[in-house]
Coordinates of C-alpha atoms and ligand atoms in Angstrom, one line a residue:
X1 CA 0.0 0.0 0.0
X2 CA 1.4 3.4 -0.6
X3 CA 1.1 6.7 1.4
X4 CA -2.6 7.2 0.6
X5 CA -3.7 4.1 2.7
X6 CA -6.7 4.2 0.9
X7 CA -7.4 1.0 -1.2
X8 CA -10.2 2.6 -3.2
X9 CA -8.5 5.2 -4.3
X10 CA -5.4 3.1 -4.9
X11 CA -7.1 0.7 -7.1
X12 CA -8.5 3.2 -9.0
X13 CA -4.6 5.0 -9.6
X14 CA -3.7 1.6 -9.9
X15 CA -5.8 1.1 -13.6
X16 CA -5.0 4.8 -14.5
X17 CA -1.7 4.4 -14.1
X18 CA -1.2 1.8 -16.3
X19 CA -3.5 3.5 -19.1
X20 CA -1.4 6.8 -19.0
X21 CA 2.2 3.9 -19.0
X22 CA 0.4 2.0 -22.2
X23 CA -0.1 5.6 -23.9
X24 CA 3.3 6.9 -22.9
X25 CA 4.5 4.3 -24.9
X26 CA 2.2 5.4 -28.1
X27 CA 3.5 8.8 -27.5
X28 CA 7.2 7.9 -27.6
X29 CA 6.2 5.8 -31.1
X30 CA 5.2 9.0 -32.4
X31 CA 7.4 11.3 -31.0
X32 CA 10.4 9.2 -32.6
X33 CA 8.6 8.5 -36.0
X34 CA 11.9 10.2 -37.0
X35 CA 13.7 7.7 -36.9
X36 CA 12.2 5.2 -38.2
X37 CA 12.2 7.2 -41.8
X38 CA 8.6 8.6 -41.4
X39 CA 8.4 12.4 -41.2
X40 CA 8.2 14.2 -37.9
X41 CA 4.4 14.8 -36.2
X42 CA 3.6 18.3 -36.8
X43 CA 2.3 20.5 -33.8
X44 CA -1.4 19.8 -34.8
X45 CA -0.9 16.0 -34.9
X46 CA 1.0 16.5 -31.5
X47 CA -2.4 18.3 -30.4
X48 CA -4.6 16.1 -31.8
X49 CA -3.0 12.9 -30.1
X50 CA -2.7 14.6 -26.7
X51 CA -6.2 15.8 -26.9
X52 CA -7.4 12.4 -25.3
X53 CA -4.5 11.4 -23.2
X54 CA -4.1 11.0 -19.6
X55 CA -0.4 12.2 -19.6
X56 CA -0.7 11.2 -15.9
X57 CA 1.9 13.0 -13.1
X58 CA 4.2 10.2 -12.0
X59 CA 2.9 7.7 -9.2
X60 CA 6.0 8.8 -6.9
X61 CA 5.6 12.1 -7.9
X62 CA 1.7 12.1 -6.8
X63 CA 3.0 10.5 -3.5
X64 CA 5.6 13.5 -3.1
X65 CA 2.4 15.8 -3.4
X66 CA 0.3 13.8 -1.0
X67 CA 3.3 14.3 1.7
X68 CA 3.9 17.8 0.9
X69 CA 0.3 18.5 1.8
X70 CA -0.2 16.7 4.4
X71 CA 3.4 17.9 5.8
X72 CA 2.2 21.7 5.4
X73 CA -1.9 21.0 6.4
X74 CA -2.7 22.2 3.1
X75 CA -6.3 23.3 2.6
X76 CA -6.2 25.3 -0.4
X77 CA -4.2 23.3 -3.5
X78 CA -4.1 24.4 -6.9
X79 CA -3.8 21.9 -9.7
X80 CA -2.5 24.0 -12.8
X81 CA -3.7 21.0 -15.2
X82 CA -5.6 17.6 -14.3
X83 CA -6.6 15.8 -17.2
X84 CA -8.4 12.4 -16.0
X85 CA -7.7 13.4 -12.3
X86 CA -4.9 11.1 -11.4
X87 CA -2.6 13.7 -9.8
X88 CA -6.1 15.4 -8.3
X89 CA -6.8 12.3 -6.4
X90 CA -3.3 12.2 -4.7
X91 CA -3.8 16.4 -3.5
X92 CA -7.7 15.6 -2.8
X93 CA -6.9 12.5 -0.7
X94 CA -4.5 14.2 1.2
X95 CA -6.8 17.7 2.0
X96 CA -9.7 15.0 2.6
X97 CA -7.3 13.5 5.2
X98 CA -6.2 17.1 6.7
X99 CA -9.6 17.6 7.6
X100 CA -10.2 14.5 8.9
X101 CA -7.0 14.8 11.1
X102 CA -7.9 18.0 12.7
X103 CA -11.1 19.5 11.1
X104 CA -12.3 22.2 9.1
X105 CA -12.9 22.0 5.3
X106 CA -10.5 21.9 2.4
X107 CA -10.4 22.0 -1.4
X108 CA -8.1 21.4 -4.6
X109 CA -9.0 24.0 -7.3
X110 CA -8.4 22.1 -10.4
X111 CA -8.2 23.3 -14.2
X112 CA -8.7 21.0 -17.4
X113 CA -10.0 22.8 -21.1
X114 CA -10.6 19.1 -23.3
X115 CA -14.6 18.5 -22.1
X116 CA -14.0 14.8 -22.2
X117 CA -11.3 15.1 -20.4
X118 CA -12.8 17.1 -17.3
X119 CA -15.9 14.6 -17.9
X120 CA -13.9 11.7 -17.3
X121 CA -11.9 13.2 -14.4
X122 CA -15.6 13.9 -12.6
X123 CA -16.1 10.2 -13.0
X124 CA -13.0 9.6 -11.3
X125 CA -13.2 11.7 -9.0
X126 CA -17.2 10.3 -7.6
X127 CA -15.7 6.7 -7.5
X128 CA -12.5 7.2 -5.2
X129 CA -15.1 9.4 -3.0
X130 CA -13.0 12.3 -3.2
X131 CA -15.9 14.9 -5.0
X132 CA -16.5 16.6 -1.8
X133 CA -12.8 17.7 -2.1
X134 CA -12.3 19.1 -5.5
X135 CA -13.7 21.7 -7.9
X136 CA -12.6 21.1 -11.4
X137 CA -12.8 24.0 -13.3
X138 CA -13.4 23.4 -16.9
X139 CA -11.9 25.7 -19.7
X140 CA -8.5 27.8 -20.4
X141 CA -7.0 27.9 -17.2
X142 CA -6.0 31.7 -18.1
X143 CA -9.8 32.6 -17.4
X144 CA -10.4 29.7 -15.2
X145 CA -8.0 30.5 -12.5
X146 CA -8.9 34.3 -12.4
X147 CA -10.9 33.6 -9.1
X148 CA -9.5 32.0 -5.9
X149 CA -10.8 32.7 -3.0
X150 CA -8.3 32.7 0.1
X151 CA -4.3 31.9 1.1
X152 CA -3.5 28.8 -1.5
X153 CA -1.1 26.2 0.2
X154 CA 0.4 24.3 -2.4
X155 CA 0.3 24.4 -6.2
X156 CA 1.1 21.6 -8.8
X157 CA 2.2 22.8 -12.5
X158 CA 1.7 19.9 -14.6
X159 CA 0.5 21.5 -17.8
X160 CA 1.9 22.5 -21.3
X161 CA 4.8 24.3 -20.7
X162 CA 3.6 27.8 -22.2
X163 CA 0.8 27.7 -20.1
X164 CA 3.0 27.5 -17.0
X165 CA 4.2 31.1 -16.2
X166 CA 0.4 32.4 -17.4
X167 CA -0.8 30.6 -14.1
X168 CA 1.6 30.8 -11.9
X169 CA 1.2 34.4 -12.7
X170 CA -2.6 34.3 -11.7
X171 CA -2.2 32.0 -8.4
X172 CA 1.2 34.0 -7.4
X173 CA -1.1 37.0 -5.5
X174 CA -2.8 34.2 -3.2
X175 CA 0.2 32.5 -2.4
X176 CA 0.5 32.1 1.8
X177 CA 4.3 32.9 2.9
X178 CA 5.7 29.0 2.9
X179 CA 3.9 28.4 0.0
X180 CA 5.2 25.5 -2.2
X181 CA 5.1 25.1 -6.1
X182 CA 5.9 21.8 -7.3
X183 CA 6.1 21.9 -11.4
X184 CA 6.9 18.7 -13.7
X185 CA 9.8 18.2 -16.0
X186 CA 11.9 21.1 -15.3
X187 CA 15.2 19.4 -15.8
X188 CA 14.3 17.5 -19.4
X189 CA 12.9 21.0 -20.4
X190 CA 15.3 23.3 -19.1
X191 CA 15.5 25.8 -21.8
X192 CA 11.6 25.4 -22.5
X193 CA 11.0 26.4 -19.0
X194 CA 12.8 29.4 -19.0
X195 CA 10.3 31.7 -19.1
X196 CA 8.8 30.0 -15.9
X197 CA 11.6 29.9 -13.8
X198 CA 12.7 33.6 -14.7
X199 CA 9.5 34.5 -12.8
X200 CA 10.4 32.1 -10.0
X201 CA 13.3 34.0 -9.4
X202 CA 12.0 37.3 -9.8
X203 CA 8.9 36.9 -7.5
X204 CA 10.6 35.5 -4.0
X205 CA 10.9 31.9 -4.3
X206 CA 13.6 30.0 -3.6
X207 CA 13.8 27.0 -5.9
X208 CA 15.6 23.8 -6.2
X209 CA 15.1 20.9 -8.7
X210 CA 14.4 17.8 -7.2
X211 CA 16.0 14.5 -8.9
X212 CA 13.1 12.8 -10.1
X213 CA 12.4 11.5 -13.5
X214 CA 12.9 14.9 -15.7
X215 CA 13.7 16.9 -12.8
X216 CA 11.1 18.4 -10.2
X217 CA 10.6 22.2 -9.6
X218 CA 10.3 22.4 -5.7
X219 CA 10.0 26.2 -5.2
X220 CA 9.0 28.2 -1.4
X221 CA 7.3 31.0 -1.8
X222 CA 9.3 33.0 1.2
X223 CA 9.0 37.0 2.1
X224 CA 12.8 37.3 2.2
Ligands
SAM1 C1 0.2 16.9 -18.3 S1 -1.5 16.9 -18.4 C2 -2.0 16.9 -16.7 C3 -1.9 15.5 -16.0 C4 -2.5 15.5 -14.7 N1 -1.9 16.4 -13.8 C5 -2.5 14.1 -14.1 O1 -1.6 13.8 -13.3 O2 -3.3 13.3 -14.5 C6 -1.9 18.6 -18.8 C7 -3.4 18.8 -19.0 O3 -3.5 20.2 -19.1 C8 -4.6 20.5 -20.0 N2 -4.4 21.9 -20.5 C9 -3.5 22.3 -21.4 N3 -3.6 23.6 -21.6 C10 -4.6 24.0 -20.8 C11 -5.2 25.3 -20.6 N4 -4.8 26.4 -21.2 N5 -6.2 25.4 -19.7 C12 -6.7 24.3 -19.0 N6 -6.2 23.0 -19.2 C13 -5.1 22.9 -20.1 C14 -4.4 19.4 -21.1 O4 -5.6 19.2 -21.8 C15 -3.9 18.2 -20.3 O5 -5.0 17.3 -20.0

């Protein structure tokens, strides 16, 4: 059993996991067309296959986030990007388990623009029990994200890497001092993320990449 302790919710990551592994693999086969002679997917046939993917966070990854909140009693999380849900159910479980702990209420904002997508992720979300913990917010996270009400704890960037800065930009202002941003990939794309970490560094974070699989952005949101 991992951190969650929750078999439910487990089983459920469990089947998700292994549909976002089998797709990974469909991605690399197209990615690397290349060099098996064919010509290289354009950026619309790189839409057009992501459009339905699950392009799930990492399962250790998803465990780092479940510690992190529950390490810093997060109540508010911000999910920049959730797709079926599989990294919202790690965040959710843990506020649902903050609460449970020592009371009060809790939420994970999260932000998905493909219908079917956010459709699916509902689904998800009902059958691990974890609906009374998140609000999905369906459509371009630049209007989406416009609203938060109250100090946000913890937010994850697992999106397209141009939409990154965009919403860190918006969630930034309702940052609590000890805030943490956790953000996907950073090390495997360093240069594409430098327009993201340039406002890290100019906004009073301190950040470090973590070693996991394409780096991890672990960034505190400090006053000084
Ligand atoms: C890497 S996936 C997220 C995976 C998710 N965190 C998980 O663990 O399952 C990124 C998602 O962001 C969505 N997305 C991309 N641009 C967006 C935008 N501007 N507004 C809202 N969602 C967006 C994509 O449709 C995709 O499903």
């Amino acid at each position: 059993m991992s951190v969650l302790r929750d078999q439910t919710v487990e089983d459920l990551l469990a089947a998700l996991h292994a549909r976002s592994d089998e797709q990974a693999e469909l991605k690399r086969d197209l990615y690397y067309q290349r060099t098996r002679g064919a010509q290289a997917p354009t950026p619309d046939e790189i839409k057009a296959f992501r459009s339905d993917k699950l392009v799930a966070l990492d399962r250790d990854k998803g465990e780092f986030c479940y510690q992190l909140c529950r390490a810093n009693d997060a109540r508010r999380v911000v999910e920049v990007g959730s797709s079926y849900g599989v990294s919202t159910l790690y965040l959710a479980a843990a506020v649902r388990d903050n609460v449970r702990a020592s009371g009060g209420n809790g939420v994970v904002i999260g932000t998905e623009y493909e219908p079917a997508k956010a459709r699916a992720a509902v689904a998800n979300f009902k059958q691990a029990g974890l609906s009374p913990f998140i609000d999905l917010r369906e459509g371009d996270l630049r209007e989406t994200l416009k609203r938060i009400d109250g100090p946000v704890d913890l937010v994850l960037v697992d999106i397209w890497i141009a939409m990154a800065r965009p919403a860190l930009e918006l969630v930034t202002p309702h940052l609590k001092s000890g805030a943490i941003v956790i953000c996907d990939n950073t090390e495997q794309y360093r240069s594409e993320y430098a327009d993201y970490l340039a406002f890290i560094n100019a906004n009073g974070f301190r950040t470090m990449t973590l070693p996991f699989k394409g780096g991890l952005e672990f960034s505190v949101r400090c006053q000084r």
